[in-house]
Coordinates of C-alpha atoms in Angstrom, one line a residue:
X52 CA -47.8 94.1 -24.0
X53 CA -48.8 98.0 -24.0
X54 CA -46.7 99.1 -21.3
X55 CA -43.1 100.6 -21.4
X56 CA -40.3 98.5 -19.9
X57 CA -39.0 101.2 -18.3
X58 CA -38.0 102.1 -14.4
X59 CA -40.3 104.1 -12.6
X60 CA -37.5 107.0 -11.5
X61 CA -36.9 108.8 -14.5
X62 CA -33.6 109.0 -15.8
X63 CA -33.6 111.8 -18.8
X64 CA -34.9 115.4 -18.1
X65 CA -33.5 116.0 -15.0
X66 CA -33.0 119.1 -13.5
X67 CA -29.3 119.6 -12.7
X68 CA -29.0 120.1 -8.9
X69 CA -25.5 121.9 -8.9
X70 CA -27.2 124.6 -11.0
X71 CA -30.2 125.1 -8.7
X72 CA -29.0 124.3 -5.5
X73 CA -29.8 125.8 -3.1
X74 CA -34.0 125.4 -3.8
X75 CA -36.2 128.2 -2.4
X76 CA -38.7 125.4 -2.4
X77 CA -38.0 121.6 -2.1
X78 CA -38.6 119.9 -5.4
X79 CA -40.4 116.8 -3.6
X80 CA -42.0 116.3 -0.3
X81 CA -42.2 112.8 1.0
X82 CA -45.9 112.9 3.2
X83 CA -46.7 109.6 5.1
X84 CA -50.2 108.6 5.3
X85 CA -50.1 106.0 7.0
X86 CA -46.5 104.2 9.1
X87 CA -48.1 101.1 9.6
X88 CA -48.2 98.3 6.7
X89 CA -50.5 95.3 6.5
X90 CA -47.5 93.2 5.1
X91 CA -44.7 91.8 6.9
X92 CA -42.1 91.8 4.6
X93 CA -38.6 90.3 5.1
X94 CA -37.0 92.8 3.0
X95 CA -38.0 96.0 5.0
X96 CA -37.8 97.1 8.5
X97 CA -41.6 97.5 8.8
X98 CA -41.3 93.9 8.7
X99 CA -39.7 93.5 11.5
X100 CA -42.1 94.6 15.0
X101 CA -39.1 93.8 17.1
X102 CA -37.2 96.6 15.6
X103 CA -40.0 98.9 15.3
X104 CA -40.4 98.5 19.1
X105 CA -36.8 99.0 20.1
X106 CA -37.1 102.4 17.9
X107 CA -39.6 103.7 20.0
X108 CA -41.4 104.1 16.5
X109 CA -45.4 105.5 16.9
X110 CA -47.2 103.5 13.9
X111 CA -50.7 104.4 12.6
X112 CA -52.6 107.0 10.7
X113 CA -51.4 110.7 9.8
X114 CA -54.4 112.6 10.8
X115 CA -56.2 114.4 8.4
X116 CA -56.1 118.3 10.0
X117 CA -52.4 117.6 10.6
X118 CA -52.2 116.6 6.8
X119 CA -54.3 120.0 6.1
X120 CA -51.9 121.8 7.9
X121 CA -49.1 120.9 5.8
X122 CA -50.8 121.3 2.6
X123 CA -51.2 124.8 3.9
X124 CA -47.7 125.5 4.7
X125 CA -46.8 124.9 1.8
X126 CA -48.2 128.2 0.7
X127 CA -45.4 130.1 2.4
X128 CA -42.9 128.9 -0.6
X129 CA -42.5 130.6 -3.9
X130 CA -42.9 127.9 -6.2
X131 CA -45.9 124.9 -5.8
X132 CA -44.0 121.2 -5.4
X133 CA -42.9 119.6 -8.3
X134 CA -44.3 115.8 -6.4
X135 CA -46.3 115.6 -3.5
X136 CA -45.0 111.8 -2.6
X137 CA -48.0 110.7 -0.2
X138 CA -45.7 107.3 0.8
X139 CA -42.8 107.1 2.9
X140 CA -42.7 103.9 5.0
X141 CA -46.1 102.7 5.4
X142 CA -49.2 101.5 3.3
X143 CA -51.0 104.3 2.2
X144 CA -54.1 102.8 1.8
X145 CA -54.4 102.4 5.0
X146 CA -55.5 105.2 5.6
X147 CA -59.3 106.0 5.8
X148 CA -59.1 109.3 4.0
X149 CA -56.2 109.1 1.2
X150 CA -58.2 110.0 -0.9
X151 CA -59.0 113.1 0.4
X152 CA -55.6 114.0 1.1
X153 CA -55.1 114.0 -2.2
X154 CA -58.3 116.1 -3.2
X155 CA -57.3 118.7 -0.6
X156 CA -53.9 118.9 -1.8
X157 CA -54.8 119.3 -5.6
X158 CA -57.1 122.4 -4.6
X159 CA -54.6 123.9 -2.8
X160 CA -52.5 124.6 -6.1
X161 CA -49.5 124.4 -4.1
X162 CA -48.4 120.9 -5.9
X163 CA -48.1 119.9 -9.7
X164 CA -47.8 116.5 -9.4
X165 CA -49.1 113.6 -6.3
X166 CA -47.6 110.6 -6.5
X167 CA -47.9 107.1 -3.9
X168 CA -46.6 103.7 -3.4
X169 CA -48.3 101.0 -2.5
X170 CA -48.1 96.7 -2.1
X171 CA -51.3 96.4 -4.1
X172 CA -52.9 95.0 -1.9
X173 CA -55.3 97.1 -0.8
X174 CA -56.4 98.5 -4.5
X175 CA -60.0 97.2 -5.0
X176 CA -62.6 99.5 -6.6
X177 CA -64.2 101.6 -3.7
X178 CA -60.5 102.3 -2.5
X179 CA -58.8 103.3 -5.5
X180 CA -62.1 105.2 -7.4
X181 CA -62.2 107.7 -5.2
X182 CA -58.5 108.8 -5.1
X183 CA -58.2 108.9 -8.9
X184 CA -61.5 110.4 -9.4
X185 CA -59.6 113.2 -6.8
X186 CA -56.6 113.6 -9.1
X187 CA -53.8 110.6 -8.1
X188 CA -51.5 111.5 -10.8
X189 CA -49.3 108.5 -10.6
X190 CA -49.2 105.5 -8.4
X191 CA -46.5 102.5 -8.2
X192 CA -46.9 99.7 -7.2
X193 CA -44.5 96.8 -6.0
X194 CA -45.7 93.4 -6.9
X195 CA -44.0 91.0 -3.8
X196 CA -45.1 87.6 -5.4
X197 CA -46.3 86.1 -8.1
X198 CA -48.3 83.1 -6.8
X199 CA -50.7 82.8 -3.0
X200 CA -47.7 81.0 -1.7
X201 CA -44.5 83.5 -2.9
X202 CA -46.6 86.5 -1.3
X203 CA -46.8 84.1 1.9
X204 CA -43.1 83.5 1.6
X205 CA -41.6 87.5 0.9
X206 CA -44.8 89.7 2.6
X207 CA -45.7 86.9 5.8
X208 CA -49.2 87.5 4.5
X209 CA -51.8 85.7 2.5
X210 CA -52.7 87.4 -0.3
X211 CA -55.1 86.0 -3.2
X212 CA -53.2 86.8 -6.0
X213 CA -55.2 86.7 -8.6
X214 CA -57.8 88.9 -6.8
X215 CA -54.5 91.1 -6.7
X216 CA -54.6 90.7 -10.7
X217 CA -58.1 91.5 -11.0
X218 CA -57.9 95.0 -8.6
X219 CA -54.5 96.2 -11.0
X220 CA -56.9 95.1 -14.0
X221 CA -60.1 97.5 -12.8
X222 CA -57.4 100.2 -11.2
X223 CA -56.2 99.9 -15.1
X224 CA -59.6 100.5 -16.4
X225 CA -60.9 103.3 -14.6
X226 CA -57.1 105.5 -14.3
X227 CA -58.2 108.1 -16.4
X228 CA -55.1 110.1 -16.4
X229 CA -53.3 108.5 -13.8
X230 CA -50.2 106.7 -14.7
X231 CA -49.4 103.1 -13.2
X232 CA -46.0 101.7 -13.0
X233 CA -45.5 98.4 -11.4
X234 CA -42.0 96.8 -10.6
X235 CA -40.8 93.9 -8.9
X236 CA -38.1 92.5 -7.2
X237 CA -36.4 89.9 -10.1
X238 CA -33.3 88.4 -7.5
X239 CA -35.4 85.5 -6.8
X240 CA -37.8 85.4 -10.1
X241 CA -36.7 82.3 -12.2
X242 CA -37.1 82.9 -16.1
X243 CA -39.9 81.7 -16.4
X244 CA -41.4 83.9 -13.3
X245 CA -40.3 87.1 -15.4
X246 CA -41.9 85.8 -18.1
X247 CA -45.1 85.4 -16.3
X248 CA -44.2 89.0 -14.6
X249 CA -44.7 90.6 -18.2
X250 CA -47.5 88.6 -19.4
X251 CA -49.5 89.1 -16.1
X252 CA -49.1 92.9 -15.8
X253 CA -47.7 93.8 -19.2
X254 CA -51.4 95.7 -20.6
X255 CA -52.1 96.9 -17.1
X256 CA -49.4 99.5 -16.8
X257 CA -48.1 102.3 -18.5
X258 CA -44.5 101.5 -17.7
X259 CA -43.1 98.0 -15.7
X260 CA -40.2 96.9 -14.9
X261 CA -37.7 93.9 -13.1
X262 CA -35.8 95.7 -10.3
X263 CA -32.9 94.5 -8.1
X264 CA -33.2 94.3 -4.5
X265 CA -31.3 97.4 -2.9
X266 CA -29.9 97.7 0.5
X267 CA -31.6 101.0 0.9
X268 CA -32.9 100.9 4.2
X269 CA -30.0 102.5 7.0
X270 CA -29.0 100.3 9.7
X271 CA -30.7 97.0 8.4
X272 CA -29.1 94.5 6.8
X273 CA -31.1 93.5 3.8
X274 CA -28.6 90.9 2.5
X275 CA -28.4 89.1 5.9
X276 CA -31.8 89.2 5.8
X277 CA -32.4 87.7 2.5
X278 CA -28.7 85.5 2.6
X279 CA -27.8 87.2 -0.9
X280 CA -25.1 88.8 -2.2
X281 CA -26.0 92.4 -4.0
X282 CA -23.8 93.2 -7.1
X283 CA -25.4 95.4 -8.9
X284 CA -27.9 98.2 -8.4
X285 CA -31.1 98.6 -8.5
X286 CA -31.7 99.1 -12.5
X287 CA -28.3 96.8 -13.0
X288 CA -25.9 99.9 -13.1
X289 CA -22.5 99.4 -11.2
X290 CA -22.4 100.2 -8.0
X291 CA -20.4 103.3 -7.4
X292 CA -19.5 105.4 -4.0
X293 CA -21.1 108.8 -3.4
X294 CA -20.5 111.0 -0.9
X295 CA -22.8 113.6 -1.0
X296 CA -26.7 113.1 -0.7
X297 CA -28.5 114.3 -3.6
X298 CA -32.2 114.0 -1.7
X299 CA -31.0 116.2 1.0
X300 CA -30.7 119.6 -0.9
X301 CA -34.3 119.1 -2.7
X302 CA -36.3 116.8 -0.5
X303 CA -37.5 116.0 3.1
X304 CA -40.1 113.7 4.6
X305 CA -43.1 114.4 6.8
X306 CA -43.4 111.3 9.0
X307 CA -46.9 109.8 9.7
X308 CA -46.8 111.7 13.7
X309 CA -46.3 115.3 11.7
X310 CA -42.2 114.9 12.7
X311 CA -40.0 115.6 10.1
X312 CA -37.3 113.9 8.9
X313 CA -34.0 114.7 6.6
X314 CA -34.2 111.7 4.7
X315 CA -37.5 109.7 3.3
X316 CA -35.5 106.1 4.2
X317 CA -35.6 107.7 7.9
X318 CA -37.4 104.7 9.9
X319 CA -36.0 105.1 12.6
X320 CA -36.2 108.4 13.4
X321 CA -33.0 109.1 14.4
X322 CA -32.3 111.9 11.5
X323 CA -35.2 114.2 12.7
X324 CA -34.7 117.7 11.9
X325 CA -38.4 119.3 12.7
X326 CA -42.2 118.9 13.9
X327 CA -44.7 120.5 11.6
X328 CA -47.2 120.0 14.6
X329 CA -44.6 123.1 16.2
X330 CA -42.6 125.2 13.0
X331 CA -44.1 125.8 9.7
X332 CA -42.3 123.6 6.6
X333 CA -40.6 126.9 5.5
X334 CA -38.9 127.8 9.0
X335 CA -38.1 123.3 8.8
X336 CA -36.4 123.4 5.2
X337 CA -34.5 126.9 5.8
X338 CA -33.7 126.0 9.4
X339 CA -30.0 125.0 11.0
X340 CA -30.5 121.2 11.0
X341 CA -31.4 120.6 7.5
X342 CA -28.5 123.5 6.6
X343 CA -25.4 121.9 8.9
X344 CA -26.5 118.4 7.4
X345 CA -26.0 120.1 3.9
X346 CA -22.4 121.0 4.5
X347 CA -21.1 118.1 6.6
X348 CA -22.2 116.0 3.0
X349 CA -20.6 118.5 0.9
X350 CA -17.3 118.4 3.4
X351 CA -17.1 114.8 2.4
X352 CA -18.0 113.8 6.3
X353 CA -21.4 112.0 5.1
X354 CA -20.0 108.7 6.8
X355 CA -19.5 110.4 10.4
X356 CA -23.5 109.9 10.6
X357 CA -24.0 106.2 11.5
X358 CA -27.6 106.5 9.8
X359 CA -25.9 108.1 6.5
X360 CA -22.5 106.0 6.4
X361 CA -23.6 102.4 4.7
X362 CA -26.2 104.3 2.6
X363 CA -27.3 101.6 0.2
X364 CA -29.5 104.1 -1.1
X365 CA -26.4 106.2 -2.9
X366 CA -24.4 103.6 -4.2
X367 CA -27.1 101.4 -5.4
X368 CA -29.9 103.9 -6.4
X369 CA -29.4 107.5 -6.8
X370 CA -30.1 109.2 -10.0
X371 CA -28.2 111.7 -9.2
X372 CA -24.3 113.0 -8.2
X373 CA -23.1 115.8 -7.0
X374 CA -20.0 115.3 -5.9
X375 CA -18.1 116.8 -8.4
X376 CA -19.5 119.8 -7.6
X377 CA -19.6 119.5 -3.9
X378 CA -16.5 122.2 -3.5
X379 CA -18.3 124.9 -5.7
X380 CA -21.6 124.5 -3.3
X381 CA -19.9 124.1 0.1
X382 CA -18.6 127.4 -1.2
X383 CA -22.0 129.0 -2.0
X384 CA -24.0 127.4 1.0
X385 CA -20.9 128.5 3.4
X386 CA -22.3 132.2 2.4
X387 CA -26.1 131.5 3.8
X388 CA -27.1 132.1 7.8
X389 CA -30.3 129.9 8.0

């Protein structure tokens, strides 16, 4: 096998956020091409049409002068983006012009790195060429079965799976410098699955890995969905309480519909805190929303939110913790007037 076993969020080399905080310029900006998906799986809210419905969620396209626009706000910061993240929610591939939206974003030198997620699905030759021949610098992508019928069963779609196999295989071919990571979900893999897992993907990747099922999504209950019991988190480290929202001091999420939300698990909408269709992303990330969310985290008051208070996505996933340092920068954010 050629690839690493190794999760696709890095864990070594990370900046320390209670030494930079607060950013001039966000460190990651999640931009959604596309909030609609083409699977239907049981794990994720997207899944569910009923819910999307009662959210009063728009789903479709971002269009591509809304995207130019915020590739052009982003000149207004000091530094370019460490990731431009083109995946929030939906399937990017989706969307007619991904490609160039990553093109248009790599000759605007405002990002160093553009990153995207994707079910696979979609990856065959004339979809994929074109967005690594304009610069993709790292896709992942989640594997949801490993046979026709275990797609049927988690995604509520037919996939041919070994015409999946085959796209990973030419997308592995032709990456050029693009790096591929693929994971999947091992709570319901049987031994001999995994086995299959490694031996299928194992030379198409530069690094793979076996993830647990997280209950990351706010206000859905993944383990009543699925009738499991989570124990562990996502890359089988203890689950541990957090209080204070690392993503929130050096991220925020562009939704498909150009609104803007605090955190890139937002589907809901119900933690919107600007419109880059109205302000510019520098008046949205220095602005009073994003600022007052700040402190109420650092007070120790994250669970006052209903959206924030069963974050999954803390206890189960986050790379990061700041909460020893949370009385140091409520003191040093209490000093700034966005």
């Amino acid at each position: 096998m050629k690839a690493e076993i190794k999760p696709r969020i890095n864990q070594e080399g990370r900046t320390r956020l209670e030494e930079v905080i607060p950013l001039a310029t966000p460190f990651v900006l999640f931009v959604d091409p596309s909030s609609a998906c083409n699977f239907r799986c049981k794990f994720c809210p997207n899944g569910e049409q009923d819910l999307i419905r009662a959210a009063g969620r728009w789903q479709g396209n971002m269009d591509f002068d809304l995207y130019k626009k915020i590739i052009d706000d982003l000149k207004d910061f000091d530094q370019p983006l460490k990731v431009l993240r083109l995946y929030k929610e939906g399937e990017p591939f989706l969307n007619p012009r991904f490609a160039d939206m990553v093109r248009y974003a790599k000759d605007s030198g405002c990002v160093e790195s553009i990153d995207t997620t994707t079910n696979g699905s979609l990856l065959t030759p004339e979809r994929i060429k074109p967005a690594l021949e304009a610069g993709l610098d790292r896709i992942n992508i989640s594997v949801d079965g490993l046979s026709d019928q275990q797609f049927l069963e988690f995604t509520r779609t037919k996939v041919d799976f070994q015409k999946f196999v085959e796209n990973i295989k030419r997308l592995h071919e032709m990456k050029g410098g693009c790096e591929i990571c693929i994971k999947i979900a091992g709570d319901f893999l049987s031994d001999e699955d995994k086995e299959m897992f490694y031996s299928t993907f194992g030379n198409y990747a530069d690094r793979i890995f076996i993830e647990n099922i997280a209950p990351c999504w706010p206000e859905f209950d993944i383990q009543e969905k699925l009738d499991i019991k989570i124990t562990k988190g996502i890359y089988n480290q203890p689950i541990s309480e957090v209080m204070t929202c690392p993503y929130i001091f050096y991220s925020m999420a562009v939704n498909s519909d150009g609104t803007v939300s605090l955190c890139f698990l937002d589907w809901a909408r119900k933690l919107q805190i600007g419109d880059v269709k109205k302000e510019s992303l520098k008046k949205i990330w220095q602005a009073p929303p994003i600022h007052q969310h700040r402190l109420k985290h650092l007070r120790g008051k994250r669970k006052e939110n209903a959206v924030c208070a069963a974050c999954g996505q803390l206890s189960h996933c986050a790379p990061d913790n700041i909460d020893p340092y949370a009385a140091h920068l409520l003191k040093k954010l209490t000093t700034l007037r966005p």
